Short mmCIF file of C-alpha atoms in Angstrom, two decimals:
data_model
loop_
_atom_site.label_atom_id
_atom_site.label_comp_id
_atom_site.label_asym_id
_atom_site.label_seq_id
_atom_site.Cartn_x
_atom_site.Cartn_y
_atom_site.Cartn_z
CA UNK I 26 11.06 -8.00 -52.66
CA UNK I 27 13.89 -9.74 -50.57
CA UNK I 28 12.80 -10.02 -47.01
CA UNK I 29 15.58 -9.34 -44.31
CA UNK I 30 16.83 -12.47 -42.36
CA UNK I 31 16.46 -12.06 -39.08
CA UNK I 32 18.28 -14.42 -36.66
CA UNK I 33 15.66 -15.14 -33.87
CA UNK I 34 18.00 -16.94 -32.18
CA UNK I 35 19.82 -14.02 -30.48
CA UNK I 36 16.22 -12.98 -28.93
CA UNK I 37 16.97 -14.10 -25.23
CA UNK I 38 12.79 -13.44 -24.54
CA UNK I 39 11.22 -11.47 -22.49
CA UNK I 40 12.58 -9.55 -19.39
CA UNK I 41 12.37 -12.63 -16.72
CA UNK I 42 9.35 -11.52 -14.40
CA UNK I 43 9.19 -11.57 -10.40
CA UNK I 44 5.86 -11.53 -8.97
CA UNK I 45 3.78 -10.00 -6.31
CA UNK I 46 0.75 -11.16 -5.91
CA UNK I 47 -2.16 -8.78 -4.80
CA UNK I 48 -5.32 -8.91 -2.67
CA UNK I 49 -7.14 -5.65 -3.76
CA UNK I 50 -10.61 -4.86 -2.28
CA UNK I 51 -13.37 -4.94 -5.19
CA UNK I 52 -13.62 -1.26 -4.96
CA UNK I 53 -10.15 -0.79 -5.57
CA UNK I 54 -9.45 1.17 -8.74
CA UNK I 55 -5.88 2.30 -9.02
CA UNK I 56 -4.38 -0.30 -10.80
CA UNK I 57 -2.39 2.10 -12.42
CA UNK I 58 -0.69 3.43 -9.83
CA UNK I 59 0.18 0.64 -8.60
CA UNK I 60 2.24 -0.71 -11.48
CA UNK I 61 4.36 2.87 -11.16
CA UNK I 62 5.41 1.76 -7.77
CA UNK I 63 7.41 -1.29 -9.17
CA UNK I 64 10.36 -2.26 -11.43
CA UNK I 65 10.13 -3.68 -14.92
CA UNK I 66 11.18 -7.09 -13.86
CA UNK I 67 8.12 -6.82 -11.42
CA UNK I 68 4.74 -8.31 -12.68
CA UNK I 69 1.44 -7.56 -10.58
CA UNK I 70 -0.96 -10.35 -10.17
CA UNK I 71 -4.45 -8.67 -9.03
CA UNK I 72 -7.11 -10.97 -7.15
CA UNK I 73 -10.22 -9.24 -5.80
CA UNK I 74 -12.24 -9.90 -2.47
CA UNK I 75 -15.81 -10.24 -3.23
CA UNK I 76 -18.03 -7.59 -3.80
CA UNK I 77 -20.29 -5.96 -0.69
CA UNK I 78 -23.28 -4.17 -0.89
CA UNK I 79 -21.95 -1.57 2.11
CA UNK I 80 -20.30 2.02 1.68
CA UNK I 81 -16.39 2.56 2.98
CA UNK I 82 -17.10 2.23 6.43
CA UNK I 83 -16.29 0.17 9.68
CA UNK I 84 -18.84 -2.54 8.30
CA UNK I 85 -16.60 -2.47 5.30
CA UNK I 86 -13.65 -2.64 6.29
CA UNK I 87 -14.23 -6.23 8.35
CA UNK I 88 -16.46 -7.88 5.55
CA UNK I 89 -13.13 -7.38 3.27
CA UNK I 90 -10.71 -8.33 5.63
CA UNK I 91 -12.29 -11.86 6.12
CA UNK I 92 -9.82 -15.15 6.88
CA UNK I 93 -11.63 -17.22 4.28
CA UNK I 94 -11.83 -14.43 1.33
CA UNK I 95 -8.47 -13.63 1.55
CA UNK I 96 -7.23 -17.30 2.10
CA UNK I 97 -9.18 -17.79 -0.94
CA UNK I 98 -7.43 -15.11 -3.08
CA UNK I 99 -4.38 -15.73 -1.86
CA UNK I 100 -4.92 -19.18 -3.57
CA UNK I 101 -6.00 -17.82 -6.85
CA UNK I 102 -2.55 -16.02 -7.40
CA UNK I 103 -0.64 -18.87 -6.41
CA UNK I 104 -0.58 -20.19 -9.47
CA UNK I 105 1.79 -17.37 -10.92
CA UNK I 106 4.15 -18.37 -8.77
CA UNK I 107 4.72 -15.06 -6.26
CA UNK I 108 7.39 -14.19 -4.19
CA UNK I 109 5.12 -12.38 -1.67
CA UNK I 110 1.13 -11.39 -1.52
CA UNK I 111 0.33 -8.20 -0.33
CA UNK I 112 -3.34 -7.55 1.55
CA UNK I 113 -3.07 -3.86 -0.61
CA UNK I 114 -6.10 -2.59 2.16
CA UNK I 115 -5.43 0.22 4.68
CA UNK I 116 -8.62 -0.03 6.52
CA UNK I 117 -8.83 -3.97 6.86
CA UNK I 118 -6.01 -4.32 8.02
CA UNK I 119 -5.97 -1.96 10.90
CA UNK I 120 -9.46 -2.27 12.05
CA UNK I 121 -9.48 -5.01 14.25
CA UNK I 122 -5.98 -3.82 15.57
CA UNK I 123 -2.05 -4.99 15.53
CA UNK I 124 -2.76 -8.57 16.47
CA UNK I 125 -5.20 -9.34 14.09
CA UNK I 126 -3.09 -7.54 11.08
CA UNK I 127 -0.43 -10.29 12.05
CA UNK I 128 -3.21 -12.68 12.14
CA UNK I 129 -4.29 -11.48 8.31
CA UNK I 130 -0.56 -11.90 7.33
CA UNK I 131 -0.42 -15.57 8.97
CA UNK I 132 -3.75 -16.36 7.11
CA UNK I 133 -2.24 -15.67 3.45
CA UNK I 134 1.09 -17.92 4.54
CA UNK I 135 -1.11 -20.60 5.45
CA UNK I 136 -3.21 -20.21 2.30
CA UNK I 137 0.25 -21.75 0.62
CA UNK I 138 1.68 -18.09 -0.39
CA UNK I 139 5.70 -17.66 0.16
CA UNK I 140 5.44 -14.52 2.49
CA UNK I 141 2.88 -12.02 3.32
CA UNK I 142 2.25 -8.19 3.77
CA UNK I 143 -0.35 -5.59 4.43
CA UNK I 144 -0.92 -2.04 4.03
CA UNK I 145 -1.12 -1.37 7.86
CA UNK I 146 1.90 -3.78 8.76
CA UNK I 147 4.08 -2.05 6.25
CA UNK I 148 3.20 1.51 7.55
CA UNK I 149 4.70 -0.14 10.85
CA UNK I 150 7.57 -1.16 9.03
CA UNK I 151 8.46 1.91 7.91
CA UNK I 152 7.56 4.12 11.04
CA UNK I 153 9.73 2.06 13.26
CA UNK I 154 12.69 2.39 10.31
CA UNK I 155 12.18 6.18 10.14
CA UNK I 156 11.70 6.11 14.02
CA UNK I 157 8.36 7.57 13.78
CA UNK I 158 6.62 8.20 16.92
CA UNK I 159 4.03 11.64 15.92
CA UNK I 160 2.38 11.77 12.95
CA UNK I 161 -0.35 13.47 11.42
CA UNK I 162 -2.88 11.56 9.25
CA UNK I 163 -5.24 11.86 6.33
CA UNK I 164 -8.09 9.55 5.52
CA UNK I 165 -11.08 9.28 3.21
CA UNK I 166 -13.44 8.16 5.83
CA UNK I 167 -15.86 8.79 8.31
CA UNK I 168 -14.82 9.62 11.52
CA UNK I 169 -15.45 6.08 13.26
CA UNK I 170 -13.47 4.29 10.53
CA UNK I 171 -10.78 6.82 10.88
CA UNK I 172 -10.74 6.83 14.86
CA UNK I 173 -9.52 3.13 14.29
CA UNK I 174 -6.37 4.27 12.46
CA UNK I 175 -5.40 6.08 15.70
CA UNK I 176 -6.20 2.99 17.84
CA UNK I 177 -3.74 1.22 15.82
CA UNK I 178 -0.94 3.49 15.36
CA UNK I 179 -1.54 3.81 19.28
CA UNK I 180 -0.84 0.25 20.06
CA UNK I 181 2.46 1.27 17.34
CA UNK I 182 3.14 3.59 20.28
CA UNK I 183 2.68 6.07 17.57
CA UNK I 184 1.17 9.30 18.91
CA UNK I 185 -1.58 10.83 16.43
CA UNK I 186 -0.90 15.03 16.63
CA UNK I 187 -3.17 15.85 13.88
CA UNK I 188 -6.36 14.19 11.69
CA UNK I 189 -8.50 15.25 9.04
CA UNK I 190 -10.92 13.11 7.02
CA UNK I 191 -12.57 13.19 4.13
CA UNK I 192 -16.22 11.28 5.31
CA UNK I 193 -16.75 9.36 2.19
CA UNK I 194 -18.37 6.60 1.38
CA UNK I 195 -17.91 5.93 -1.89
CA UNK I 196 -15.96 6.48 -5.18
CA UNK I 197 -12.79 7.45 -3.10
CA UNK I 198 -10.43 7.41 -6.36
CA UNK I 199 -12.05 10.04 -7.72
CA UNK I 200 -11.38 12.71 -5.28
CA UNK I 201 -8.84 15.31 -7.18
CA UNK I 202 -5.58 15.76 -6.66
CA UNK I 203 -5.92 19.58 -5.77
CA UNK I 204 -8.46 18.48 -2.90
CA UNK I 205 -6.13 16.01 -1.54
CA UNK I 206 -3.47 18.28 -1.47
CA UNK I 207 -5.19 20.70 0.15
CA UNK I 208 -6.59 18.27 2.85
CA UNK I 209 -3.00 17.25 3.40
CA UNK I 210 -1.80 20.43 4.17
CA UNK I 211 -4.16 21.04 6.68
CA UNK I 212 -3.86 18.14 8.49
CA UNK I 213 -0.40 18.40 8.63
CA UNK I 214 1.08 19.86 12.67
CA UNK I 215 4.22 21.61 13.42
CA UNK I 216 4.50 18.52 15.77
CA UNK I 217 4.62 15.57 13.40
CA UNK I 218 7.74 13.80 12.21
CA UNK I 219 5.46 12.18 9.75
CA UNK I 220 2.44 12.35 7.74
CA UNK I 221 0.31 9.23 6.45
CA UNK I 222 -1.99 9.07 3.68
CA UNK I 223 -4.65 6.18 4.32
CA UNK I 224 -6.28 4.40 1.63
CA UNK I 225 -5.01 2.05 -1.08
CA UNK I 226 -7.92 4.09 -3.47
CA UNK I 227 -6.75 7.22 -2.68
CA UNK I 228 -4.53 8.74 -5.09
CA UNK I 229 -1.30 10.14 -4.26
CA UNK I 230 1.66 9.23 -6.52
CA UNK I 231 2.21 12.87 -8.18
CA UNK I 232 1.69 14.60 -4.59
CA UNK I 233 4.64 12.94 -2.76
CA UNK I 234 7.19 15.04 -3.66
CA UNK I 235 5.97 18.18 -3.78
CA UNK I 236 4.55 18.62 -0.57
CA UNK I 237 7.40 16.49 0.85
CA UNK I 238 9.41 19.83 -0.38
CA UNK I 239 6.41 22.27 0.98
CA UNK I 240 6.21 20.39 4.33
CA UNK I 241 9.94 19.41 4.99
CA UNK I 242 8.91 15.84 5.97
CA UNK I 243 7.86 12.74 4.96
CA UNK I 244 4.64 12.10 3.59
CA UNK I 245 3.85 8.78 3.66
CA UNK I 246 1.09 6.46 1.13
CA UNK I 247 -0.77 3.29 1.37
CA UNK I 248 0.19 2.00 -2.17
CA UNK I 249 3.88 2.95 -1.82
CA UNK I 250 4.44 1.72 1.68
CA UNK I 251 2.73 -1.88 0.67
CA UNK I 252 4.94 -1.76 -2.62
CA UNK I 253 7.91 -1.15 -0.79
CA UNK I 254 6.95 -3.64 1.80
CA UNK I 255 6.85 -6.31 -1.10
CA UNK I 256 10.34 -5.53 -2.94
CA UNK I 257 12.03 -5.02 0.47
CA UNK I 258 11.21 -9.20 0.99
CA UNK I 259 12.26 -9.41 -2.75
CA UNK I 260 15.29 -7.55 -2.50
CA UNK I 261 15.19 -5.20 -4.91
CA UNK I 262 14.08 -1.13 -4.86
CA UNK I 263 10.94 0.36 -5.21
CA UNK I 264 10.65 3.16 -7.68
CA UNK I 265 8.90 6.82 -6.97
CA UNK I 266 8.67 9.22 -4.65
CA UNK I 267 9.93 9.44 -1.29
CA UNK I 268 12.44 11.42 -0.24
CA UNK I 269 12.95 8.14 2.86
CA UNK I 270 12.97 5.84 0.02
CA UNK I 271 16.55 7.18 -0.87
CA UNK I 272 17.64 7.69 1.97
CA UNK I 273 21.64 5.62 2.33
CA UNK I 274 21.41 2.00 3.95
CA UNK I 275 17.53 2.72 4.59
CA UNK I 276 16.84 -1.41 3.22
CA UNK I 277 19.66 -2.76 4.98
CA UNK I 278 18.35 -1.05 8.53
CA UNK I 279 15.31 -3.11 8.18
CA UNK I 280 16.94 -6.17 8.48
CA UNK I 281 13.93 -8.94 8.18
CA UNK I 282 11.48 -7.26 9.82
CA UNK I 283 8.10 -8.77 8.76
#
């Protein structure tokens, strides 16, 4: 049986990969979702903050927001070569307010990475780009933990119309998609420009447009707002929903915000 030649040769390789690297809490489990958020040039490259013995709560969110564990992950992705590491964690980085996100961010530079982002400085990205000042939000936790997320989109001079929350304190990627939908929905006020979604473990991917069409506004996620935060520095698009994500000149109004 002849065998075919095959010239090897014209294989140029694989696609050439850009990185991101990513800080996940250990609870995280949406991998998945993550990946749908990026280009196929993009590669994710996952590091994990240590595990805590502690439901989602307040307690939580500081133990996985701390300067050594994420200097220390930041470290372990290095090695991959990144163009950017994202902190992909709502709560940590908004609990301890505005300053200390940009103190998180400053932490993963001086861990050796090229840039930084987090979930919460990425949501004030994009509010100041869409010109955002009322929103209604959605979380999955308790009412403490969620009370936070108003303290910091107040110091945004972000005005919080509406809030509804989901009190859980555990296994937060297995609420349904028909439940969130529903939550969002209600939460939602005739006075918001805006609503946000809070929690990188929440998922929300299939829901964006949809209720962006039901609601008439933007509905705004943890995973694609850190996503987009990390290809805006990288100069290239993100992928998915968002009807703001399409919107003409939308990267070029950010400028180099950071």
């Amino acid at each position: 049986m002849d065998v075919p030649a095959v010239d090897f040769q014209s294989f140029e390789g694989p696609l050439a990969q850009r990185g991101i690297g990513v800080i996940a809490p250990f609870d995280l489990a949406l991998e998945r979702e993550l990946w749908r958020w990026v280009p196929l040039e993009v590669s994710l490259h996952l590091a994990r903050t240590p595990y805590e013995p502690v439901p989602v709560s307040m307690e939580m969110a500081h133990l996985v927001s701390n300067a050594q564990h994420l200097a220390a992950a930041t470290r372990d992705v290095l090695h991959v070569e990144p163009e950017v590491v994202a902190y992909l964690c709502t709560s940590g980085s908004f609990v301890a307010g505005v300053d200390a996100e940009h103190t998180l961010r400053k932490v993963i530079c001086d861990a050796g990475a090229p840039d930084a982002v987090t979930t919460s400085g990425a949501l004030a990205e994009v509010l100041e780009l869409l010109d955002v000042g009322r929103v209604s939000v959605l979380t999955p936790y308790d009412a403490d933990l969620t009370g936070k997320l108003h303290d910091f989109l107040a110091e945004l001079g972000v005005r919080t119309v509406s809030s509804d929350h989901l009190g859980l304190g555990g296994g937060i990627w297995k609420v349904s998609y028909a439940t969130i939908a529903e939550r969002i929905l209600a939460a939602d006020h005739g006075d918001a420009e805006a609503i946000f979604v809070s929690c990188t473990n929440l998922p929300t991917y299939d829901l964006i447009d949809p209720l962006e069409q039901t609601l008439g506004k933007p509905v705004l996620t943890a995973n694609q707002l850190t996503m987009w935060a990390c290809l805006q520095r990288m100069g290239l698009p993100i992928v998915g929903p968002g009807s703001w994500l399409r919107a003409p000149g939308q990267a070029e109004d950010l400028g180099e915000a950071g």
